[in-house]
Coordinates of N, CA and C and ligand atoms in Angstrom, one line a residue:
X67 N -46.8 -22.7 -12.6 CA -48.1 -22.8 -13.3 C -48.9 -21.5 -13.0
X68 N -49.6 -20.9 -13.8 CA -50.6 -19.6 -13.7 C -51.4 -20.2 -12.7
X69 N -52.1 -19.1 -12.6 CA -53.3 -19.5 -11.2 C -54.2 -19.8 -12.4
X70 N -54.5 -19.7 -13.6 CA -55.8 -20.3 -14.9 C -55.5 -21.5 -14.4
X71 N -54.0 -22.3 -14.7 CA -53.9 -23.3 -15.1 C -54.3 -24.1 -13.9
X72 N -54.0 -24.2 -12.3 CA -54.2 -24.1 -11.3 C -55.6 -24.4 -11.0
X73 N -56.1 -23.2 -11.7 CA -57.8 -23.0 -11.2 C -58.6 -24.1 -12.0
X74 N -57.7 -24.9 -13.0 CA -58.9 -25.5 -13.9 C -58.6 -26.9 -13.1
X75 N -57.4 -27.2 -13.0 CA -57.1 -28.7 -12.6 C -58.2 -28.9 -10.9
X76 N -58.2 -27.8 -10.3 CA -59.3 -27.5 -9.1 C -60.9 -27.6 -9.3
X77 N -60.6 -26.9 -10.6 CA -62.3 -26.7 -10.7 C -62.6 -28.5 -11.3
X78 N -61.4 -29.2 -12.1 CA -62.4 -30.4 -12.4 C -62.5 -31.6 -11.5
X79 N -61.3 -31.2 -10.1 CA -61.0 -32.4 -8.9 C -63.1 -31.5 -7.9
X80 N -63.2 -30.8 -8.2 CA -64.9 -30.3 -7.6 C -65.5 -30.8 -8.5
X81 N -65.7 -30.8 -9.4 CA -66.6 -31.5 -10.3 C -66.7 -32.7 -10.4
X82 N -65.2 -33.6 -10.5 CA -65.3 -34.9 -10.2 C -65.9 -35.3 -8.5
X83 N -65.6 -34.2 -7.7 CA -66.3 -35.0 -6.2 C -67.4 -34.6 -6.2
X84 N -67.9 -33.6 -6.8 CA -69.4 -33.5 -7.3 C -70.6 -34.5 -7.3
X85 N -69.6 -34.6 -8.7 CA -70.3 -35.8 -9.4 C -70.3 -37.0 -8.7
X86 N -69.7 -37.7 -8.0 CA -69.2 -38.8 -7.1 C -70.2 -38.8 -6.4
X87 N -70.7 -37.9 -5.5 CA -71.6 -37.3 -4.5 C -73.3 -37.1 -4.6
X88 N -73.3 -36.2 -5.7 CA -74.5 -36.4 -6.3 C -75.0 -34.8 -5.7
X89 N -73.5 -33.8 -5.8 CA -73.8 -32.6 -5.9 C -74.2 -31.7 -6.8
X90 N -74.4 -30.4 -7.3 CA -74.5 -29.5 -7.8 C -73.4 -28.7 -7.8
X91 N -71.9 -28.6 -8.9 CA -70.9 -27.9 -8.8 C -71.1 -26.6 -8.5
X92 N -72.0 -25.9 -9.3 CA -72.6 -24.3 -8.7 C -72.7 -24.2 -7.3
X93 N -73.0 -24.7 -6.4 CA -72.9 -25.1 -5.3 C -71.8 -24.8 -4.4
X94 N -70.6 -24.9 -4.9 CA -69.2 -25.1 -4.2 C -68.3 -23.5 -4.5
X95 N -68.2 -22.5 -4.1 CA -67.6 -21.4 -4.3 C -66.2 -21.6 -4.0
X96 N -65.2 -20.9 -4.8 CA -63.4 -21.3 -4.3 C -63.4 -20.1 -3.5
X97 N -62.7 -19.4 -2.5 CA -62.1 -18.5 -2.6 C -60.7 -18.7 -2.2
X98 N -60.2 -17.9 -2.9 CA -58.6 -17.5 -3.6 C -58.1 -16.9 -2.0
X99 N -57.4 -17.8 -1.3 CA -56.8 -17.0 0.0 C -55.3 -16.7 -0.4
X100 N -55.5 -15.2 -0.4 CA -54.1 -14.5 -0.9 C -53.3 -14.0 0.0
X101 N -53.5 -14.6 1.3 CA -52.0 -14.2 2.3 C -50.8 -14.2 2.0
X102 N -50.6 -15.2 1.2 CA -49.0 -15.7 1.2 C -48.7 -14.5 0.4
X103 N -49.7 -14.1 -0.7 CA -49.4 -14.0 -2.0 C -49.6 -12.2 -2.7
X104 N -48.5 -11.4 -3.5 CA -48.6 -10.2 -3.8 C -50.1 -10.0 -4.7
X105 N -49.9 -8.9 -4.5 CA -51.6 -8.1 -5.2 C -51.3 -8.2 -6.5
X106 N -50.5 -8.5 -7.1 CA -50.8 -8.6 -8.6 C -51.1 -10.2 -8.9
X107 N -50.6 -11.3 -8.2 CA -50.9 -12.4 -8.0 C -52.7 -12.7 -7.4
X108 N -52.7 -11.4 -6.6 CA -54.5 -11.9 -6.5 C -55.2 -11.3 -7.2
X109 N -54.4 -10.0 -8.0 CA -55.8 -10.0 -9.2 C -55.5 -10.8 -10.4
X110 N -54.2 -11.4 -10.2 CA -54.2 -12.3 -11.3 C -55.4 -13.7 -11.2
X111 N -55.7 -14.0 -9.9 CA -56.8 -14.6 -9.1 C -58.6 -14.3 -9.7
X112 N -58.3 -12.9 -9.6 CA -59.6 -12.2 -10.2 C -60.2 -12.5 -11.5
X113 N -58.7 -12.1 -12.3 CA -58.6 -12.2 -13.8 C -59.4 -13.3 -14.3
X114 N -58.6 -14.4 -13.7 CA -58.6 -16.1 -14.3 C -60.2 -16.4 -13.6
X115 N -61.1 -15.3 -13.2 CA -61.7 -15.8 -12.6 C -62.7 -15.7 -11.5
X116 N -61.7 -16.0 -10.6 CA -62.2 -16.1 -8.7 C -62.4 -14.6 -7.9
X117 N -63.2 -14.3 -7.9 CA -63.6 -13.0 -7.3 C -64.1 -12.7 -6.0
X118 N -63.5 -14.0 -5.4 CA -64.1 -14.3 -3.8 C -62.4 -14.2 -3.4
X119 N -62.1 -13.6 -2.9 CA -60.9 -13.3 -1.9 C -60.4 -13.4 -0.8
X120 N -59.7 -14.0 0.3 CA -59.7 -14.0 1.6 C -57.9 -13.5 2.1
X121 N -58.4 -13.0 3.3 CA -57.0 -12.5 4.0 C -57.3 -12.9 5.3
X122 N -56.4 -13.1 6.3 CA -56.5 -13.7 7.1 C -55.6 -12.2 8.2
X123 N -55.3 -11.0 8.0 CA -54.9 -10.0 8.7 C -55.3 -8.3 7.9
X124 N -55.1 -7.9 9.2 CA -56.3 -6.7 9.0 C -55.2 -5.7 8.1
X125 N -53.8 -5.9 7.6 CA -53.2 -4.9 6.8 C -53.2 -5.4 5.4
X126 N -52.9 -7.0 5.5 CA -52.9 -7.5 4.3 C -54.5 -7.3 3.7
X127 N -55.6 -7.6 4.1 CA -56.8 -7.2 3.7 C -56.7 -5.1 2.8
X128 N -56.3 -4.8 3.4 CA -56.6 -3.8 3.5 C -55.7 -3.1 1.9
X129 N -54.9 -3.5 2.1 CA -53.9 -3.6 1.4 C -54.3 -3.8 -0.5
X130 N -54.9 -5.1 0.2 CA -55.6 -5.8 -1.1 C -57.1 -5.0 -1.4
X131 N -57.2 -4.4 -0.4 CA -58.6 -4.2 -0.9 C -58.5 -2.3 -1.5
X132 N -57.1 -1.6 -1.0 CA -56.4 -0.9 -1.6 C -56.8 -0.8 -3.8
X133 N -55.8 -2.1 -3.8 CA -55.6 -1.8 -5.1 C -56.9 -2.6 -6.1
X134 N -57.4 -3.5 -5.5 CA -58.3 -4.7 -6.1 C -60.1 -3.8 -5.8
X135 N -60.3 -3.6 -4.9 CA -61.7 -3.0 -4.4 C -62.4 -3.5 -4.7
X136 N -63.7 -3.2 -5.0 CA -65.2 -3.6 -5.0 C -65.9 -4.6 -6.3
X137 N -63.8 -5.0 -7.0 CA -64.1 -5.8 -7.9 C -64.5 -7.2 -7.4
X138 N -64.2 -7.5 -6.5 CA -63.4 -8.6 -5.1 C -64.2 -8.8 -4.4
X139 N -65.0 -10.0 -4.1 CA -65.7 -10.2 -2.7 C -64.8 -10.4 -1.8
X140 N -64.8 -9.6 -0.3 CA -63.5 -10.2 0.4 C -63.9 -10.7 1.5
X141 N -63.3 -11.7 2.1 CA -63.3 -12.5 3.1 C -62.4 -12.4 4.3
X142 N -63.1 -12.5 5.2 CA -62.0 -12.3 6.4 C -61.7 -13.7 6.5
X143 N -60.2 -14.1 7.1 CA -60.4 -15.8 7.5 C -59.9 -16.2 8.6
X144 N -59.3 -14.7 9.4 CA -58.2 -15.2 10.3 C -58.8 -14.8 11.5
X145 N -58.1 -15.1 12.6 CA -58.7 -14.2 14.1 C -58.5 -12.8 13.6
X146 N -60.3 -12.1 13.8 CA -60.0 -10.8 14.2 C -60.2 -10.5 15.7
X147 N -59.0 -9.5 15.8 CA -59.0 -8.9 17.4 C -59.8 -7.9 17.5
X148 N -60.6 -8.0 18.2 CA -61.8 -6.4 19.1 C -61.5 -5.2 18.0
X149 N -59.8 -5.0 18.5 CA -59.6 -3.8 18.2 C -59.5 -3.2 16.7
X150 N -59.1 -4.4 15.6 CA -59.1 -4.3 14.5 C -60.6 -4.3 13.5
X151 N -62.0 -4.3 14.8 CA -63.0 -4.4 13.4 C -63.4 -3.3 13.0
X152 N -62.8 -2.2 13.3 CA -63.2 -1.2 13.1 C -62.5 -0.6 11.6
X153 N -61.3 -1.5 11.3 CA -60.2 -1.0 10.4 C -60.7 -1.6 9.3
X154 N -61.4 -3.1 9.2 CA -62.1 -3.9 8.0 C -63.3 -3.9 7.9
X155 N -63.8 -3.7 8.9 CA -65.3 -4.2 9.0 C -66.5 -4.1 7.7
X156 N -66.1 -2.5 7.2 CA -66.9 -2.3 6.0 C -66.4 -2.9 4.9
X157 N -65.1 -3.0 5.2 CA -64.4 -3.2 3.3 C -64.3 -5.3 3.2
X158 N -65.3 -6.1 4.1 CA -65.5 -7.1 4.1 C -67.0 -7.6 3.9
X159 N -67.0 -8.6 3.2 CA -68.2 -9.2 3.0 C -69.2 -10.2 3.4
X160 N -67.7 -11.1 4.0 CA -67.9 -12.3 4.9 C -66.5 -12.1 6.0
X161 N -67.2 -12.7 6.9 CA -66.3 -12.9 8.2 C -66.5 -14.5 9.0
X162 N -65.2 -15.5 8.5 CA -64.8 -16.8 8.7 C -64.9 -17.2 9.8
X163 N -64.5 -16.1 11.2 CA -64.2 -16.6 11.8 C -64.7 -15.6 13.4
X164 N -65.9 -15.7 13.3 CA -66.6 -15.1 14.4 C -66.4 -16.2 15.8
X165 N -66.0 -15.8 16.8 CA -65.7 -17.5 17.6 C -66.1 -16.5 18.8
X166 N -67.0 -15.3 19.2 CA -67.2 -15.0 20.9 C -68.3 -13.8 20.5
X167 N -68.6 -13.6 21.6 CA -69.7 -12.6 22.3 C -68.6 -11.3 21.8
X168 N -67.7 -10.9 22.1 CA -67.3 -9.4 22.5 C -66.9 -9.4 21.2
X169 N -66.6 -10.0 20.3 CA -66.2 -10.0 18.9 C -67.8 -9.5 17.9
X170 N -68.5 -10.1 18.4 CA -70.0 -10.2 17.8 C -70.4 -8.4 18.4
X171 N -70.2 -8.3 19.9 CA -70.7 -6.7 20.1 C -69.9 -5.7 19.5
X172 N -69.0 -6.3 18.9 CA -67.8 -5.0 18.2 C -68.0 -4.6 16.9
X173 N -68.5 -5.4 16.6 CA -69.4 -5.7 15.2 C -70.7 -4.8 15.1
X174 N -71.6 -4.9 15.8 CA -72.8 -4.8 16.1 C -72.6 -3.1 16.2
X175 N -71.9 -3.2 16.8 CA -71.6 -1.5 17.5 C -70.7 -0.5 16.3
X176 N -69.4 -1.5 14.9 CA -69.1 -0.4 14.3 C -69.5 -1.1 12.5
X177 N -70.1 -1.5 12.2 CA -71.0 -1.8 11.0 C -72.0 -1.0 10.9
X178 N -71.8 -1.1 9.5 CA -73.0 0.1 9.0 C -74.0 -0.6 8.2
X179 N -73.8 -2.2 7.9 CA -74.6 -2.9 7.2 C -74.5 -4.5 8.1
X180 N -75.3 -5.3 7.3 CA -74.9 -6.4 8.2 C -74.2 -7.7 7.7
X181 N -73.1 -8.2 8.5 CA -72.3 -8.7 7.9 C -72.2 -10.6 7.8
X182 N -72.1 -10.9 7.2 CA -72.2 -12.2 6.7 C -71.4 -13.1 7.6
X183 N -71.9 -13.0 8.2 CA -70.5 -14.3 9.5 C -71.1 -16.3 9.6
X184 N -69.6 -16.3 9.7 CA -69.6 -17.8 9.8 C -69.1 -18.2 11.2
X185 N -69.6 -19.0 11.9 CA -69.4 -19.1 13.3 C -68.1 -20.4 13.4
X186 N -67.1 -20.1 13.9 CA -66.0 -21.1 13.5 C -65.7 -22.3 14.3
X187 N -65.9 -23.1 14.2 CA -65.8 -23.6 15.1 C -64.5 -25.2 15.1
X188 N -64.1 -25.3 16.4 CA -63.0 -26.4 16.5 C -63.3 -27.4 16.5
X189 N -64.0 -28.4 15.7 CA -64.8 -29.4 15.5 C -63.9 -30.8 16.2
X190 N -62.6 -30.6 15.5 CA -61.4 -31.8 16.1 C -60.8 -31.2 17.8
X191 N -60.6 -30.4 18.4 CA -60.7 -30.1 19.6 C -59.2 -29.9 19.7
X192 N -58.2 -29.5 18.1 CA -56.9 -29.3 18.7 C -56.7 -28.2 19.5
X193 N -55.6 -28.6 20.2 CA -55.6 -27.1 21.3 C -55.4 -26.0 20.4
X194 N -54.4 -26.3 19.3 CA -53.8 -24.9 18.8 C -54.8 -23.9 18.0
X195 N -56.2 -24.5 17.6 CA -57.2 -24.1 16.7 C -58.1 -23.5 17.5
X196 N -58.3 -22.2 16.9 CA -59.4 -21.1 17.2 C -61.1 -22.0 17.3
X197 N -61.4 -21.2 18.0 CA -63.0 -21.7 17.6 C -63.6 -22.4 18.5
X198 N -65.0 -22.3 18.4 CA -65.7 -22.9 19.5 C -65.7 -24.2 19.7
X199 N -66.0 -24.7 21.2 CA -66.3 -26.2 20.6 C -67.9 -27.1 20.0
X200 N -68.0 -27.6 19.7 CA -69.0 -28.0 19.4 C -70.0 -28.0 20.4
X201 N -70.1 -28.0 21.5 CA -71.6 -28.1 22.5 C -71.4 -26.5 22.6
X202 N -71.0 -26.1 22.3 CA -71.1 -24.5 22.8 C -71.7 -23.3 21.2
X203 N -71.7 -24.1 20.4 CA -72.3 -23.3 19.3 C -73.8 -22.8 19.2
X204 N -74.8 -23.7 19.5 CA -76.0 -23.3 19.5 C -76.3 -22.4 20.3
X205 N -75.8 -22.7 22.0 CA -76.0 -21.5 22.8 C -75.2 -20.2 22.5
X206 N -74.7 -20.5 21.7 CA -73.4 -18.9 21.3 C -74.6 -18.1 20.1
X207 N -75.4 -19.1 19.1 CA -75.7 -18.6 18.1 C -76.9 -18.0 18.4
X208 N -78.0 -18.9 19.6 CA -78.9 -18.3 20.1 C -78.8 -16.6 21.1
X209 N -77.4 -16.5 21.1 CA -77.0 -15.2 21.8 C -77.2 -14.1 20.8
X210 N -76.7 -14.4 20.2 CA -76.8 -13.4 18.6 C -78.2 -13.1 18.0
X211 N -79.4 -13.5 18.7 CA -80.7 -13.8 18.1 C -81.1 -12.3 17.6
X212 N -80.8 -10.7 18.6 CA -80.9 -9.8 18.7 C -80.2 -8.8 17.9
X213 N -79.1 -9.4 17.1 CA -78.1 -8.3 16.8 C -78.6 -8.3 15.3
X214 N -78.6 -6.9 15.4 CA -78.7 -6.7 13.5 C -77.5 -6.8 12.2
X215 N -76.8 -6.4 13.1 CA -75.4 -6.6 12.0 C -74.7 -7.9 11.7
X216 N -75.3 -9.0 12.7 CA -74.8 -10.3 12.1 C -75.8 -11.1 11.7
X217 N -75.3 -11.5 10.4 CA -76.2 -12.9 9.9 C -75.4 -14.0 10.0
X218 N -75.4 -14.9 10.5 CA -74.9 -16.1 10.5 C -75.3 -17.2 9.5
X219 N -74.5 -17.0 8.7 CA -75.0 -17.6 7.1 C -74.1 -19.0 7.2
X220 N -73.4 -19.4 8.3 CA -72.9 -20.5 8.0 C -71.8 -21.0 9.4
X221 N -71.2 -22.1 9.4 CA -70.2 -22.8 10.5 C -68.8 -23.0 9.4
X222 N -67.9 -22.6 10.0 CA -66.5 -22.8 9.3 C -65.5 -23.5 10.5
X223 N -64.7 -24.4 9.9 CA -64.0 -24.9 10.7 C -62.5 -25.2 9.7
X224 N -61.5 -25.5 10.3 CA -60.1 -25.9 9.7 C -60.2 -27.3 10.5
X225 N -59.8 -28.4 9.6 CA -59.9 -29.9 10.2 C -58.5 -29.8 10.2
X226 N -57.4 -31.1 11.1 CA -56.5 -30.9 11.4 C -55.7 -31.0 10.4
X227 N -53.8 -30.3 10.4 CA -53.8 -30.7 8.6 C -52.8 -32.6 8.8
X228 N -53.5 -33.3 8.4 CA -53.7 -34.7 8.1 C -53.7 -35.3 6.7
X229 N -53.4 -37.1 6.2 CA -53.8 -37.4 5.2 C -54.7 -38.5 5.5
X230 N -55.0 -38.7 7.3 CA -56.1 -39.6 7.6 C -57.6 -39.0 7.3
X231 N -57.6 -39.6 5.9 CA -58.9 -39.4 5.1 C -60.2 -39.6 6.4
X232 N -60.4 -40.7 6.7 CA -61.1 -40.7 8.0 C -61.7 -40.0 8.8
X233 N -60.6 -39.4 9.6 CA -60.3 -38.3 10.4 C -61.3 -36.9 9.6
X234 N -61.0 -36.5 8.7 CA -61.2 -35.7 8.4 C -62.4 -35.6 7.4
X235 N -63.2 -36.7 7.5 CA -64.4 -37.4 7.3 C -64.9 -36.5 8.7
X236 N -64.8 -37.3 9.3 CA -65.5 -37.2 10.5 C -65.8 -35.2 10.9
X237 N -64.7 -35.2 10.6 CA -64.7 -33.4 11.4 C -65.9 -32.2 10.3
X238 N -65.6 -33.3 8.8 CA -66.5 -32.0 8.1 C -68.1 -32.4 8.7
X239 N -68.3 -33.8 9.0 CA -69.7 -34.6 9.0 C -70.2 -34.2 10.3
X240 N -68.8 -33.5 11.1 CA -69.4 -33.0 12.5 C -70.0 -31.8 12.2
X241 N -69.1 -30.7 11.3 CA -69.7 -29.5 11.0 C -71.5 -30.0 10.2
X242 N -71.0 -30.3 9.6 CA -72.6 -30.5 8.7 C -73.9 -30.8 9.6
X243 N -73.9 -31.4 10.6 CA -74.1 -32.1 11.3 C -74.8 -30.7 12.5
X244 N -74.2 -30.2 13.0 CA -74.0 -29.0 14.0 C -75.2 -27.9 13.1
X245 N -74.6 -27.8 11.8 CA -75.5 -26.5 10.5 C -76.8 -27.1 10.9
X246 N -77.1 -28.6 10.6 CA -78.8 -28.9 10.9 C -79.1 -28.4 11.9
X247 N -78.2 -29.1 13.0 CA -79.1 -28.5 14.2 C -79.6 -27.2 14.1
X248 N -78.2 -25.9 13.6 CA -78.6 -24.6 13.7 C -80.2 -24.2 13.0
X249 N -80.0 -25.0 12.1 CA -81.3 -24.7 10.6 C -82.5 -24.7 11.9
X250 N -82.1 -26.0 12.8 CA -83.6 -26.5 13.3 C -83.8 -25.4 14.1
X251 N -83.3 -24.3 14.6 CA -83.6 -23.6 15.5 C -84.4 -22.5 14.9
X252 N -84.5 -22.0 13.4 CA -85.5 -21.1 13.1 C -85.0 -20.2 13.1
X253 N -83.8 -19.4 13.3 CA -83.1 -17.9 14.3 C -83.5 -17.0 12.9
X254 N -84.0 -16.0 13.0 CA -83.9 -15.3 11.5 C -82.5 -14.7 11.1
X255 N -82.1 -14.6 11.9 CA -80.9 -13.7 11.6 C -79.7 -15.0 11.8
X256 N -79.7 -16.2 11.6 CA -79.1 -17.5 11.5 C -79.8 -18.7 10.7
X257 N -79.8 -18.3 9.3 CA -80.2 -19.4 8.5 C -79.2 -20.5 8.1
X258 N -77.8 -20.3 8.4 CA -77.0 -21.2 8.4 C -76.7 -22.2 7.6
X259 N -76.9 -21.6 6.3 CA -77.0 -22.3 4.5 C -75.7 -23.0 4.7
X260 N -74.7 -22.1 4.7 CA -73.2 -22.7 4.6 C -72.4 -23.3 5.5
X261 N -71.2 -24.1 4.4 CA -70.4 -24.7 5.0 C -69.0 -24.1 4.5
X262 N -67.9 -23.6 5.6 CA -66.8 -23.0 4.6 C -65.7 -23.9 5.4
X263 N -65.3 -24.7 4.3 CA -64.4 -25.9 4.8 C -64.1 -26.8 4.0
X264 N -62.4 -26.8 3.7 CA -61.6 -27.7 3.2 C -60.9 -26.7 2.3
X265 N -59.9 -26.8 2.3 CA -58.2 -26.0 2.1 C -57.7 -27.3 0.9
X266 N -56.3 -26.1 0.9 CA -55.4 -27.0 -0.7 C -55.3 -28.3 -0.2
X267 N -55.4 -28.8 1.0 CA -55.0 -30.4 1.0 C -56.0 -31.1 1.5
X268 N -57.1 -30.8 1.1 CA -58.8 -31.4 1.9 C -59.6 -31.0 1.5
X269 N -59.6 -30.1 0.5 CA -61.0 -29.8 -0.5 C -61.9 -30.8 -1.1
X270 N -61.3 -31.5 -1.8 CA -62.0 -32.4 -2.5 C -63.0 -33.5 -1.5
X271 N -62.4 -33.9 -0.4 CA -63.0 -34.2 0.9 C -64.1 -33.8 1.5
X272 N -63.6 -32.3 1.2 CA -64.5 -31.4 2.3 C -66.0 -31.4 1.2
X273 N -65.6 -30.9 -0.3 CA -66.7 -31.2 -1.1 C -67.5 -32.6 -0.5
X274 N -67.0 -33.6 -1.4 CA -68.1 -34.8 -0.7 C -68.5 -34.4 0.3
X275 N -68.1 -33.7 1.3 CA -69.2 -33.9 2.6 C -70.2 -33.0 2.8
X276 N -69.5 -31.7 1.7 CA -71.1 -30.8 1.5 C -70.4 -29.2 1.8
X277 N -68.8 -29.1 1.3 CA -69.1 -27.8 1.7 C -69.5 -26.7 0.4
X278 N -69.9 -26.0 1.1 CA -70.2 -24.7 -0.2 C -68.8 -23.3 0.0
X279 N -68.4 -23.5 1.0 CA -66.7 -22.5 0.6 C -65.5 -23.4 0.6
X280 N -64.9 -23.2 -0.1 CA -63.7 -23.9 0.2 C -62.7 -22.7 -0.1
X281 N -61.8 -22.5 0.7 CA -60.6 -21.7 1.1 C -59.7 -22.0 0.4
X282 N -58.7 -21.6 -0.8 CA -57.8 -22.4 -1.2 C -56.5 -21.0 -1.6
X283 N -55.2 -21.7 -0.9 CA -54.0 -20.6 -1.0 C -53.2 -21.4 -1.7
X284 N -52.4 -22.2 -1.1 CA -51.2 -23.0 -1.7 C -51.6 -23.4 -3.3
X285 N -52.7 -24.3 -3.4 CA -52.8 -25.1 -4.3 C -53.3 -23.8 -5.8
X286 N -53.8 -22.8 -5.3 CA -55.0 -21.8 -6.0 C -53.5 -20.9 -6.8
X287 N -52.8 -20.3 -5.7 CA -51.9 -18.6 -6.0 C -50.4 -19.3 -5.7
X288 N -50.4 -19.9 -5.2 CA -49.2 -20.7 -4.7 C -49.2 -19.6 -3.3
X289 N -47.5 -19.9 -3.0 CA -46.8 -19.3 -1.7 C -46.3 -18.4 -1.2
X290 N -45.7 -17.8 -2.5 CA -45.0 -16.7 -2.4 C -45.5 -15.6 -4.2
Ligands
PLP503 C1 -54.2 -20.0 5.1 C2 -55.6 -20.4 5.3 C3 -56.2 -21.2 4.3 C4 -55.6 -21.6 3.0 O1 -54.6 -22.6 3.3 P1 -53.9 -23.5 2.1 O2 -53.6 -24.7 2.8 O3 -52.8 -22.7 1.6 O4 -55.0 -23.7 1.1 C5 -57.6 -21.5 4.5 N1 -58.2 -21.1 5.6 C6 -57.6 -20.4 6.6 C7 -58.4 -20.1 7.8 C8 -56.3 -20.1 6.5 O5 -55.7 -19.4 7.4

């Protein structure tokens, strides 16, 4: 199947949880995560479309942002290491997965604008998942009160991959849940609009519960 054909059967399972919900589909942004997937497949992504992009490594980004550029919002999604923000930092737009202090001064120290971070956090507490845990986010976000280069526009999380609907109920409603708190703290440089949460097997889920990104690889570009 084309990524059109793909992208429409997605755009109307958002619209149907939308509507279920009593959301606003404008609301809900895809981005096209093109790791698996070659650069002609993500600007076939573009084409059909989706101009929100994500890579989850600092060659494949780079790569992509190579031949696609400033057509492409791009997204970071994966762990970046200290040493690599210096190699993306500018040629990104949003960054998924801010999870520490020395990640946040590395930033601070080699940006030349300021960058759109989502604070990631491990909402379900599996060991293998990045990210903070939930009692540790406010004090993390209140740390950042001073820095100019981050804005913390949002909380991202990966819920576990499952088909206990429940379960993964629960993990986005924790995220959502954590974003109030942040709102309630006033931070200027942390207005924490967003939610970037739910992938090819949990989107439509993650919609109902309120997210405004959803990440999508397998179901969006496919695999290979
Ligand atoms: C790979 C990846 C995705 C997309 O995964 P699919 O299941 O293929 O949709 C989303 N978010 C993150 C952080 C990823 O690493």
């Amino acid at each position: 199947m084309s990524v059109r054909e793909r992208l429409a059967i997605i755009r109307s399972n958002i619209d149907e949880a939308c509507h279920r919900v009593g959301r606003d589909n404008n609301d809900v942004r895809i981005i096209a995560v093109t790791k698996y997937v070659s650069i002609e497949r993500a600007k076939e992504a573009v084409v059909a479309g989706v101009a929100d992009l994500g890579e989850n490594r600092d060659d494949g980004l780079l790569q992509k942002y190579e031949a696609i550029g400033k057509e492409a919002t791009w997204h970071f999604i994966g762990t970046l290491q200290s040493r690599k923000v210096k190699n993306v930092i500018d040629k990104i737009d949003y960054l998924h997965s801010l999870d520490r202090l020395s990640l946040a001064q590395e930033i601070e120290k080699r940006a030349t604008k300021p960058i759109k971070c989502f604070v990631q956090v491990n909402v379900s507490g599996e060991e293998t998942k990045h990210g903070l845990s939930s009692e540790q986010v406010l004090p993390f976000i209140e740390q950042l009160r001073n820095f100019t280069k981050i804005e913390v526009v949002g909380l991202m999380t990966m819920a576990p991959y499952t088909d206990d609907e429940q379960l993964l109920r629960r993990c986005f409603r924790e995220l959502k849940q954590l974003q109030q708190r942040v709102q309630a703290l006033h931070i200027a440089n942390a207005p924490c609009t967003e939610l970037s949460m739910g992938m090819s097997n949990d989107y439509v889920i993650a919609v109902e519960e309120g997210a405004t990104f959803i990440r999508i690889g397998s179901a969006l570009v496919g695999e290979e």
